[in-house]
CSV table of C-alpha atoms and ligand atoms in Angstrom, one decimal:
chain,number,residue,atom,x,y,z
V,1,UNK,CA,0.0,0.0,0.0
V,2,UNK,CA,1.3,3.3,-0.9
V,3,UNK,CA,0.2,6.8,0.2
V,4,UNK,CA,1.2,9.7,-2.2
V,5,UNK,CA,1.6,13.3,-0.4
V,6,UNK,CA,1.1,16.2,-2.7
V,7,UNK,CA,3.5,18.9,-0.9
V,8,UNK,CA,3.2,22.5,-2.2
V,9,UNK,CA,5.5,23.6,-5.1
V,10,UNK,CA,7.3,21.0,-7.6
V,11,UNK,CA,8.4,18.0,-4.9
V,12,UNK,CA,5.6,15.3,-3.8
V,13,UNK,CA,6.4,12.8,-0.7
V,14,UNK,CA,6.0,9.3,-1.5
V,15,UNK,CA,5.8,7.1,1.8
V,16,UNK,CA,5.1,3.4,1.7
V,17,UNK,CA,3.4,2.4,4.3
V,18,UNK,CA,4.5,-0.8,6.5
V,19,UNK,CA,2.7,-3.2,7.3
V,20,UNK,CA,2.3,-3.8,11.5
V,21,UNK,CA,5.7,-4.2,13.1
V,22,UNK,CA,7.6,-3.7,9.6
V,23,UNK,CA,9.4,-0.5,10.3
V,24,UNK,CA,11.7,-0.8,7.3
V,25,UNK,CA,9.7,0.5,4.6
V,26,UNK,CA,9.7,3.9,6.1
V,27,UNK,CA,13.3,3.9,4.7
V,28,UNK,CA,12.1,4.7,1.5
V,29,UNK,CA,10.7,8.1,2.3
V,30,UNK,CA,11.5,10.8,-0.7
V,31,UNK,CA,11.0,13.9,-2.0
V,32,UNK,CA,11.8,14.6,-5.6
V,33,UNK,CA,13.0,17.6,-7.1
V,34,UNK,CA,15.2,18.9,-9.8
V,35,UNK,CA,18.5,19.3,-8.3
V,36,UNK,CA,20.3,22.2,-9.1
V,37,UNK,CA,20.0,25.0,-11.7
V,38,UNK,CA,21.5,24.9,-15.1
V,39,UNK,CA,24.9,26.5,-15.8
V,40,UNK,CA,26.3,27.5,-19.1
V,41,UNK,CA,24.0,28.4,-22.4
V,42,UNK,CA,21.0,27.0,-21.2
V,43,UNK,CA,20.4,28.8,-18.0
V,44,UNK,CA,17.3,29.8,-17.4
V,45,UNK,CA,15.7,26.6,-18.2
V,46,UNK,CA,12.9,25.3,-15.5
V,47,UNK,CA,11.4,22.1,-17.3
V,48,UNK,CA,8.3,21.3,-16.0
V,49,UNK,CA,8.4,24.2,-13.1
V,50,UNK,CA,6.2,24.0,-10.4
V,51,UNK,CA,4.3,21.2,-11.6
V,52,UNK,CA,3.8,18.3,-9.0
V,53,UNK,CA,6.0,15.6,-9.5
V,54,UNK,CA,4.7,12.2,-10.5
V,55,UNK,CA,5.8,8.7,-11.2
V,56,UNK,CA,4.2,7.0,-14.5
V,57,UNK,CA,3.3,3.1,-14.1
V,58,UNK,CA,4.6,2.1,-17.2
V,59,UNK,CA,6.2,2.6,-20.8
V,60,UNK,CA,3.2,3.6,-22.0
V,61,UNK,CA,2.2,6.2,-19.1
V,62,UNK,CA,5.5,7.9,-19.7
V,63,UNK,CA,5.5,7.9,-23.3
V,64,UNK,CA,2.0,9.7,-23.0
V,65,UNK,CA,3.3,12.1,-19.9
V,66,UNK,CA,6.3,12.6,-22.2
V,67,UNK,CA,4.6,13.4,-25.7
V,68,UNK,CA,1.6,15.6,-23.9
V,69,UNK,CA,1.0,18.9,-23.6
V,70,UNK,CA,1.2,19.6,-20.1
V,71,UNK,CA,4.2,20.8,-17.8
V,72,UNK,CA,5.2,17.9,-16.5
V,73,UNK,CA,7.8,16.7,-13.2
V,74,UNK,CA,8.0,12.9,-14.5
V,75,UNK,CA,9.7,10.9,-12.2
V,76,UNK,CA,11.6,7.8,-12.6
V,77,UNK,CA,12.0,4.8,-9.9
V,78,UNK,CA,12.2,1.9,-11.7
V,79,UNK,CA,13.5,0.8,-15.2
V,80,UNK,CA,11.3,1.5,-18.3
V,81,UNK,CA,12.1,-1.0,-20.4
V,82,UNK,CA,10.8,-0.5,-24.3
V,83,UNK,CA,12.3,-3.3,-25.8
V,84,UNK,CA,10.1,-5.4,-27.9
V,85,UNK,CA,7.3,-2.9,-27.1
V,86,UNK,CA,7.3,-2.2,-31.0
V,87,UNK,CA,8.0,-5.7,-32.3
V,88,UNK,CA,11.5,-6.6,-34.6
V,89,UNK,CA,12.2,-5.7,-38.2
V,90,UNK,CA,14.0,-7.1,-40.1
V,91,UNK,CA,15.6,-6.6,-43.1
V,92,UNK,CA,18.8,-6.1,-45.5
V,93,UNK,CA,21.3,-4.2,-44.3
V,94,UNK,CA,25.2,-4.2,-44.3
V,95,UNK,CA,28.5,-5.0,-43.3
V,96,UNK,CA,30.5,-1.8,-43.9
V,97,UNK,CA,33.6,-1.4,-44.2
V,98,UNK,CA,34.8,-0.3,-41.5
V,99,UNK,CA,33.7,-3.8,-39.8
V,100,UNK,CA,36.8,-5.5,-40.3
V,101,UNK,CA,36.4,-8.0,-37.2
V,102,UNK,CA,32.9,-9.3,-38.2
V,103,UNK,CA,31.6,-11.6,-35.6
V,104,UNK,CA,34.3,-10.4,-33.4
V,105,UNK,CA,33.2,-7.1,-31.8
V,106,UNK,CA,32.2,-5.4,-35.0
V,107,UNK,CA,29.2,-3.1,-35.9
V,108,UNK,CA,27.0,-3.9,-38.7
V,109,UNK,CA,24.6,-1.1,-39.9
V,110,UNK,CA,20.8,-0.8,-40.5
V,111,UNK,CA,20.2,0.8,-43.9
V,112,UNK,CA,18.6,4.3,-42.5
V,113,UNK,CA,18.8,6.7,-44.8
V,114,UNK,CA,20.5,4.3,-47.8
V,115,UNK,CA,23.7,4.7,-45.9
V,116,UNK,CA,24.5,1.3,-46.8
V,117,UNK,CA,24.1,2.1,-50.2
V,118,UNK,CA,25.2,5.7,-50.6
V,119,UNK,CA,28.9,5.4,-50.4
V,120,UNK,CA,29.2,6.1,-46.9
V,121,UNK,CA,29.6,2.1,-45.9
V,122,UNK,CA,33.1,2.5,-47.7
V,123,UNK,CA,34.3,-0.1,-50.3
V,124,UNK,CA,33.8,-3.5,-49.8
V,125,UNK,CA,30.4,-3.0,-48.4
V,126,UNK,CA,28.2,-6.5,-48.3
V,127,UNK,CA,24.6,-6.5,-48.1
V,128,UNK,CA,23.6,-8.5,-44.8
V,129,UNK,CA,20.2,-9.1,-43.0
V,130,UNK,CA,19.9,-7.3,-39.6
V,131,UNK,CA,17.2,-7.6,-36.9
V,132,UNK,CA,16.8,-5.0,-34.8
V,133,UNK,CA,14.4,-3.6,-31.7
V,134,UNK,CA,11.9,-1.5,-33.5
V,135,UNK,CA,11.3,0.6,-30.6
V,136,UNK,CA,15.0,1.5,-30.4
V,137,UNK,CA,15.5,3.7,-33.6
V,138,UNK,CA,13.1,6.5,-33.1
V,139,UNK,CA,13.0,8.3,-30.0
V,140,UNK,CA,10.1,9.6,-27.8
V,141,UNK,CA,8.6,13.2,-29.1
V,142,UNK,CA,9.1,14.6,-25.9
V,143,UNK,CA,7.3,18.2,-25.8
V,144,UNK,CA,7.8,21.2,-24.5
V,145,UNK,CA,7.8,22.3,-20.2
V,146,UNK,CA,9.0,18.9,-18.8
V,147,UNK,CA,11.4,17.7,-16.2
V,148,UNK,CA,12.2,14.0,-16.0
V,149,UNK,CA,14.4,12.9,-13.3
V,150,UNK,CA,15.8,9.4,-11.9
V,151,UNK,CA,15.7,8.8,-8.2
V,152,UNK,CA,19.1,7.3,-6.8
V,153,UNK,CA,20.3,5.5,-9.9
V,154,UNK,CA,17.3,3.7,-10.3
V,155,UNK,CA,15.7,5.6,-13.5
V,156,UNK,CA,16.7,3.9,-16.3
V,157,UNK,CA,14.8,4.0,-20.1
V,158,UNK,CA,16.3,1.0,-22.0
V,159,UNK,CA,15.2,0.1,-25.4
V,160,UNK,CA,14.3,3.8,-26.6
V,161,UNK,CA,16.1,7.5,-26.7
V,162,UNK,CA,14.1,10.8,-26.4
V,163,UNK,CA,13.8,13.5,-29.0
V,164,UNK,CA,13.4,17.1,-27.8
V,165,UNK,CA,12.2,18.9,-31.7
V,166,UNK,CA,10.5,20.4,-33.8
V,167,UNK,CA,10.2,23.5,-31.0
V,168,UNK,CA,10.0,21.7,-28.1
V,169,UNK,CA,11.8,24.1,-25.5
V,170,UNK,CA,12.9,24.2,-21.7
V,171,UNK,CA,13.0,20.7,-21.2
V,172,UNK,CA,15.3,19.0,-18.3
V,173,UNK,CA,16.6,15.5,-18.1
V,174,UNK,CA,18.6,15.0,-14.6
V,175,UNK,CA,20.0,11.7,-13.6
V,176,UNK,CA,18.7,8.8,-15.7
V,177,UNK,CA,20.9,6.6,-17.7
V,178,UNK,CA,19.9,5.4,-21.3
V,179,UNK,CA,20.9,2.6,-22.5
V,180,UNK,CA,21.0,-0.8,-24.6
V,181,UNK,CA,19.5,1.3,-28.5
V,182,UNK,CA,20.6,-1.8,-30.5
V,183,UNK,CA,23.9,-1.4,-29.8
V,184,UNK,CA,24.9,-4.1,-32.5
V,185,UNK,CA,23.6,-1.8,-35.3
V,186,UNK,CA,24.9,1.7,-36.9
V,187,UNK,CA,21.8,3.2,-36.9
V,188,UNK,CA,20.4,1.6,-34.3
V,189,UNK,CA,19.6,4.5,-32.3
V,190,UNK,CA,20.1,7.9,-30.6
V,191,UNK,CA,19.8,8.4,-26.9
V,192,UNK,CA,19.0,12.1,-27.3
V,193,UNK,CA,18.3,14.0,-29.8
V,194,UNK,CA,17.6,17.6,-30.1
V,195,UNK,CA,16.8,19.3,-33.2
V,196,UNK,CA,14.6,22.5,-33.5
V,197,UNK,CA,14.6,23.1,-29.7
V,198,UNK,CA,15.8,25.5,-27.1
V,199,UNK,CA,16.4,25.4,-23.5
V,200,UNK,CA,17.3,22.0,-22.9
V,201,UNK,CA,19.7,20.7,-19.8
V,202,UNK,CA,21.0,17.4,-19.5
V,203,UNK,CA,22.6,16.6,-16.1
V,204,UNK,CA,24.1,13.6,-14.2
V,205,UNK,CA,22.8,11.2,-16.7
V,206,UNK,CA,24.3,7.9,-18.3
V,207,UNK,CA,24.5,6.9,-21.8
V,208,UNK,CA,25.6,3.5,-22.4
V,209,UNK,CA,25.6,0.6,-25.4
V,210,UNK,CA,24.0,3.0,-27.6
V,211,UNK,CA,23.4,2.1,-31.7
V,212,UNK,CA,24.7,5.6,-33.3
V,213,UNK,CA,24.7,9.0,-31.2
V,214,UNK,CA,24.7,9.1,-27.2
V,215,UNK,CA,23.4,12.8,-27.8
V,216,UNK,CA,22.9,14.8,-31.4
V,217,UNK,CA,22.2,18.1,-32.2
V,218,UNK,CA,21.2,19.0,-35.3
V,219,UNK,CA,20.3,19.8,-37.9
V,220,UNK,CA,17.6,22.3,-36.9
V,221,UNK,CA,18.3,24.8,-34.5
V,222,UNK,CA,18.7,23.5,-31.0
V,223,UNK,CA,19.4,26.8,-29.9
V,224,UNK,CA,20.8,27.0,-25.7
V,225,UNK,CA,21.8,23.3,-24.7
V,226,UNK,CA,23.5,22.4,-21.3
V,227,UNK,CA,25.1,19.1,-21.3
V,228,UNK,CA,26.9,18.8,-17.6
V,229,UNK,CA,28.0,16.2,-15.4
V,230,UNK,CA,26.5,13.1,-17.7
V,231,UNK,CA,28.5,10.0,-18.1
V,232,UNK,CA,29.1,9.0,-21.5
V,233,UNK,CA,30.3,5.4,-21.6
V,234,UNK,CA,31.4,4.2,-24.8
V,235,UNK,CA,32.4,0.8,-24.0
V,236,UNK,CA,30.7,-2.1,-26.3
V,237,UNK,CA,30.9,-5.4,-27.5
V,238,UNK,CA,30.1,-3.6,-31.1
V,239,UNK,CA,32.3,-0.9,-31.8
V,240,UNK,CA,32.7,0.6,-35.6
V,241,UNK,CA,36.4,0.5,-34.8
V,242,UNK,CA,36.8,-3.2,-33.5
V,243,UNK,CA,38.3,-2.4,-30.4
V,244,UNK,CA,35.2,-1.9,-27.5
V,245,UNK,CA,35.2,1.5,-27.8
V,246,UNK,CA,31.9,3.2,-29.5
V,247,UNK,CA,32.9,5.9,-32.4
V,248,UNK,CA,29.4,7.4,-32.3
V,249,UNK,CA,29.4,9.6,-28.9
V,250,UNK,CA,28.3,13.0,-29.7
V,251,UNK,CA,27.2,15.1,-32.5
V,252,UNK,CA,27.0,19.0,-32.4
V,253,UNK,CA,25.9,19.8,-35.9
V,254,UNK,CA,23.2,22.1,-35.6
V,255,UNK,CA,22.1,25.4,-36.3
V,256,UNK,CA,23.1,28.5,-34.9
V,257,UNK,CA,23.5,26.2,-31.4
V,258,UNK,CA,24.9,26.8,-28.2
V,259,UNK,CA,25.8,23.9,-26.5
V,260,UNK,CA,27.6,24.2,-22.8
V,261,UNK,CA,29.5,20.9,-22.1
V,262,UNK,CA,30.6,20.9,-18.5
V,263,UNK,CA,32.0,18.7,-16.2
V,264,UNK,CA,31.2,15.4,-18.7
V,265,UNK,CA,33.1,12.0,-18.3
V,266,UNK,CA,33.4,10.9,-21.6
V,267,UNK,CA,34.8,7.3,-21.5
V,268,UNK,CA,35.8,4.0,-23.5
V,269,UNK,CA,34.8,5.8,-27.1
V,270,UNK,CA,37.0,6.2,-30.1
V,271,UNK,CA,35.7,9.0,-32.3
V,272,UNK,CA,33.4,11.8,-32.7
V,273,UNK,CA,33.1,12.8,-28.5
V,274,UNK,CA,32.2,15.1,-30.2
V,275,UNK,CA,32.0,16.1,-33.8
V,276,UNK,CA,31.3,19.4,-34.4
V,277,UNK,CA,30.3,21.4,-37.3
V,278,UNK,CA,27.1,23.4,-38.6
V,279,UNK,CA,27.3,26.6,-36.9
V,280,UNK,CA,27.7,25.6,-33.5
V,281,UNK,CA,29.3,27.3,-30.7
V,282,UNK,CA,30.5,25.1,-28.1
V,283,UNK,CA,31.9,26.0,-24.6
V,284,UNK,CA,33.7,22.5,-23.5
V,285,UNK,CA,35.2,23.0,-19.9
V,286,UNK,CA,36.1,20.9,-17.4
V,287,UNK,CA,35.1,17.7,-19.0
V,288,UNK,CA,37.0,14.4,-19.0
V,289,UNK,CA,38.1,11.9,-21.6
V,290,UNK,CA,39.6,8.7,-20.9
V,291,UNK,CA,40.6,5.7,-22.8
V,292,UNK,CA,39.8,6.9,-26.1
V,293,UNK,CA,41.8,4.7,-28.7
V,294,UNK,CA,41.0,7.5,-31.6
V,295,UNK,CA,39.5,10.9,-31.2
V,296,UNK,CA,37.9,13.3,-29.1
V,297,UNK,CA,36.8,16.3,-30.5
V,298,UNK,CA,36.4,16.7,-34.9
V,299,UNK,CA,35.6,20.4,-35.9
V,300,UNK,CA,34.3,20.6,-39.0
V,301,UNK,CA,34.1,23.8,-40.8
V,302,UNK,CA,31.4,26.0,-39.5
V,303,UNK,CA,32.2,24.8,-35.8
V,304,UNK,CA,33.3,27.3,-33.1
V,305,UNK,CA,34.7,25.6,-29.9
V,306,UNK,CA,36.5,26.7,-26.4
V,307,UNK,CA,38.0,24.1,-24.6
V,308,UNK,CA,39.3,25.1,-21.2
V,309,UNK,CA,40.3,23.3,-17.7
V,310,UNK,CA,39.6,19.6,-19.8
V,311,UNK,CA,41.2,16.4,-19.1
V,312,UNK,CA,42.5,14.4,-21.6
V,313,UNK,CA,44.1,11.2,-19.9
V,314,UNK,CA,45.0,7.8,-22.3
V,315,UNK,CA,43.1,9.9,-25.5
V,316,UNK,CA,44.9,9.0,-28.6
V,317,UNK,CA,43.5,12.4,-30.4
V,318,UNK,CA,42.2,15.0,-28.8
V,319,UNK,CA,41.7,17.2,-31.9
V,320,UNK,CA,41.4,15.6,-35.0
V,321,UNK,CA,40.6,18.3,-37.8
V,322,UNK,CA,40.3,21.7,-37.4
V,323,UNK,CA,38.3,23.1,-40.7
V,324,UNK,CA,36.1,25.6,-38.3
V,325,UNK,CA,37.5,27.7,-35.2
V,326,UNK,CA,39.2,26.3,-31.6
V,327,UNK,CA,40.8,27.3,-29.2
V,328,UNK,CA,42.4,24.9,-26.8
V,329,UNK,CA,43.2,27.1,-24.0
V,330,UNK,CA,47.3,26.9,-25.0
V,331,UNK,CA,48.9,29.0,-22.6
V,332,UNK,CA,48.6,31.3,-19.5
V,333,UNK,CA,49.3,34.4,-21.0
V,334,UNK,CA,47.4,33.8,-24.1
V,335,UNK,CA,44.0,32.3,-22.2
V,336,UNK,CA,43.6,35.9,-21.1
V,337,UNK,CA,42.0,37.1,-24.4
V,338,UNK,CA,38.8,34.8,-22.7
V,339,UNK,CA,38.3,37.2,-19.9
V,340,UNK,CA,36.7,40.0,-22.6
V,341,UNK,CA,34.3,37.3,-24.0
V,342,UNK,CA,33.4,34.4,-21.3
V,343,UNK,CA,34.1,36.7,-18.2
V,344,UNK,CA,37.2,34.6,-16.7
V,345,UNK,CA,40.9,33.6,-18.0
V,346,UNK,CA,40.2,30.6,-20.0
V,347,UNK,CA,41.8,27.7,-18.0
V,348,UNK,CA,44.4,25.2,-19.1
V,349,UNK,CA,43.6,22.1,-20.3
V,350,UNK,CA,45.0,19.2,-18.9
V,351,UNK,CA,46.6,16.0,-20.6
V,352,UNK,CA,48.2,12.7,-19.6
V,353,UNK,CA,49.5,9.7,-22.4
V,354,UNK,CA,47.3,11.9,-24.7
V,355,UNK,CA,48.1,13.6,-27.9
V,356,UNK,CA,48.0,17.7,-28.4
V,357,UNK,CA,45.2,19.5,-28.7
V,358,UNK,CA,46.4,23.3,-30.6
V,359,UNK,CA,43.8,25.7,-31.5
V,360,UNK,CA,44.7,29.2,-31.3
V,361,UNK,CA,41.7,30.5,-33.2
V,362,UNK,CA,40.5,33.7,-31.2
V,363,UNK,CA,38.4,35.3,-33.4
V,364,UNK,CA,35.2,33.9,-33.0
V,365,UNK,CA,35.6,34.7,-29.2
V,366,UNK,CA,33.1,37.9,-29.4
V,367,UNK,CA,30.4,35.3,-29.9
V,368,UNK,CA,30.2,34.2,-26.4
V,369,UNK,CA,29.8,38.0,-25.6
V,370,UNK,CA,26.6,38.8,-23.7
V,371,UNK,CA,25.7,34.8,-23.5
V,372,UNK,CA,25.4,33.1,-20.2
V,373,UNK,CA,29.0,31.6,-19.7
V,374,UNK,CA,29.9,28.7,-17.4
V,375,UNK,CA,32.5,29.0,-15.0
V,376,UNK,CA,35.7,27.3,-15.5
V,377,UNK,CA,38.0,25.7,-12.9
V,378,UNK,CA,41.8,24.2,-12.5
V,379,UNK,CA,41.3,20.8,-14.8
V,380,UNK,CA,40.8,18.1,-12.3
V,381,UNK,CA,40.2,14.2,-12.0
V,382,UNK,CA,37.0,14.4,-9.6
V,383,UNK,CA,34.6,14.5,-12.7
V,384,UNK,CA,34.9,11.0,-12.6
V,385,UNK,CA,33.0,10.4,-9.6
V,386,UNK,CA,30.6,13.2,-9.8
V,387,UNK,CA,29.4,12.9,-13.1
V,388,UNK,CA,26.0,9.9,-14.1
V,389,UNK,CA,23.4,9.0,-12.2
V,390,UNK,CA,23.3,8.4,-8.5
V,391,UNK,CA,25.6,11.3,-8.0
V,392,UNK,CA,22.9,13.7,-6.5
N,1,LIG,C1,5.5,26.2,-21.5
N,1,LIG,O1,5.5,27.1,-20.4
N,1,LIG,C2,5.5,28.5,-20.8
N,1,LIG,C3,5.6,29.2,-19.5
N,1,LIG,O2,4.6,28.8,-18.5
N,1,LIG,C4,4.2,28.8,-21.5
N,1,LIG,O3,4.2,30.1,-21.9
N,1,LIG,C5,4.2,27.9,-22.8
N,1,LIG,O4,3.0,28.1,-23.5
N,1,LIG,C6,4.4,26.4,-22.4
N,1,LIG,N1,4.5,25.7,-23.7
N,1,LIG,C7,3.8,24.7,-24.0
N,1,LIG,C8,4.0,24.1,-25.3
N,1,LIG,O5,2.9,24.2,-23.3
């Protein structure tokens, strides 16, 4: 038997009543809340507000809580599991090329988008039959005014990302991990999306054994975007690059975004963490990679990046093409051209059996002018433990 408390503003009580002599139970006593406010570009963001918080019964309660209209506190306590909710497909697909351990911890690809066919699979492409969670390669519409958070690190979604688009805005995610998007398959999912958005923060979650992208941008405006003490782990029995490390982490392609990445430990992946391009403008600072066997950040031409106070320990390539702007934070003395634009001295970045970063590109600095800026600090190992879910 369970009694639910209503409490004023955006937390509820949830006590669960013992039964005679069973004192135990009590111990389960909570009050749910957003923790925290967001730092960075998407300050300012409230998510569902004061909306009383609530706990949906199933996959299909939060899908509708999700995809409705109404400001919304949507709490998670338990594992929503989507898998097989929308049957299997199955259907040709391929072995690209870049599979060259097939069978072996390898990714094949679902054809989405005739990637398979479009040159993109490389040469030596075959044509294969994949089967693949249905549920897993479209995420939930989720709409505008809503908070979802975990409690302890018991919120999990598996099966199914979320999609915050086609103008959804001010929308929070705090402290549920995603996980198990046919991780198998290129194309077998996205954790979260945004695309046509703005206002969105996404804090001390988890994104594991993903398909394609742990978080994507693009290619719509997604405006202000927060991305802050989330784990990304990239570790998989599938990887695109044959060695347990995921190549797909995180894609910043949009338009005219501003995406905050702060204190993020971005682990056990081995490209694209993240790729950047379109016309983003990206304020990385005080994140940490580790074990990545290829590379961390790819700026495409359009992108615009700060990294400051980062760690970079056992990452094989931190920068891997600079056709847009970066600046990596190289040196005391020149870090001080930050304090005009982001309000502090940008911080140096830190590295340990990594590669070089470079990036002395200061002229895109005036666009962080008049923006809300995230602090920076000294570059330090404690992201590691603070960042995922069950850290608040
Ligand atoms: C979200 O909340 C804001 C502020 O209360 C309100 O103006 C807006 O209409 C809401 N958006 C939606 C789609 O409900």
């Amino acid at each position: 038997m369970k009694f639910t408390t209503i409490a004023l503003g955006s937390a509820i009580s949830v006590a669960y009543a013992a039964v005679p002599g069973d004192r135990s139970q009590f111990a389960e006593r909570a009050t749910y809340a957003v923790v925290g406010k967001p730092e960075g570009f998407a300050t300012g963001t409230t998510g569902g507000g004061s909306a009383a918080c609530a706990i949906p019964s199933n996959v299909a309660e939060l899908k509708t809580w999700l995809t409705d209209s109404t400001a919304r506190c949507i709490v998670l306590d338990k594992e929503y599991n989507f898998k097989g909710t929308e049957g299997t497909t199955t259907e040709t697909g391929c072995r690209p090329a870049s599979n060259t351990c097939p069978g072996n911890g390898g990714q094949d690809a679902i054809n989405k988008a005739s990637w398979c066919t479009n040159g993109n699979a490389g040469a030596g492409v075959t044509s294969i039959s994949v089967t693949y969670d249905t549920a897993g390669v479209a995420g939930i519409n989720v709409r505008s005014n809503k908070s979802i958070i975990g409690v302890g690190s018991k919120g999990v979604i598996r099966g199914k990302g979320l999609r915050i688009a086609n103008g959804a805005k001010n929308v929070i995610i705090q402290n549920i991990h995603i996980t198990e998007l046919n991780p198998q398959y290129i194309w077998g999912g996205d954790a979260i999306t945004v695309d046509g958005a703005d206002l969105v923060w996404v804090d001390h979650c988890k994104v594991s054994l993903i398909g394609r992208q742990m978080f994507v941008a693009g290619t719509g405006a997604s405006n202000r975007v927060t991305l802050s003490n989330n784990e990304f782990d990239g570790s998989t029995s599938w990887s695109a690059t044959c060695d347990g490390h995921h190549y797909w982490a995180i894609y910043l392609t949009g338009s005219s975004d501003l995406i905050t990445m702060k204190n993020n430990y971005i682990h056990h992946t081995s490209g694209r963490s993240p790729k950047v391009g379109g016309n983003s403008l990206v304020h990385a600072v005080n994140n940490y990679w580790y074990a990545n066997s290829g590379h961390a950040f790819d700026n495409g031409a359009g992108g615009m990046v700060v990294a400051e106070g980062n760690v970079f320990q056992n990452v094989v390539t931190p920068l891997l093409e600079n056709a847009g702007q970066f600046f990596g934070s190289p040196s005391t003395s020149a870090n001080m051209v930050c304090s005009t634009y982001l309000g502090h001295n940008c911080q140096l970045n830190s590295f340990g059996s990594s590669g070089t970063l470079g990036g002395t590109d200061t002229a895109f600095l005036a666009n962080f002018k008049g923006k809300s800026i995230a602090s920076a600090s000294t570059a330090s190992s404690s992201v590691t433990s603070l960042a995922g879910v069950g850290k608040i």
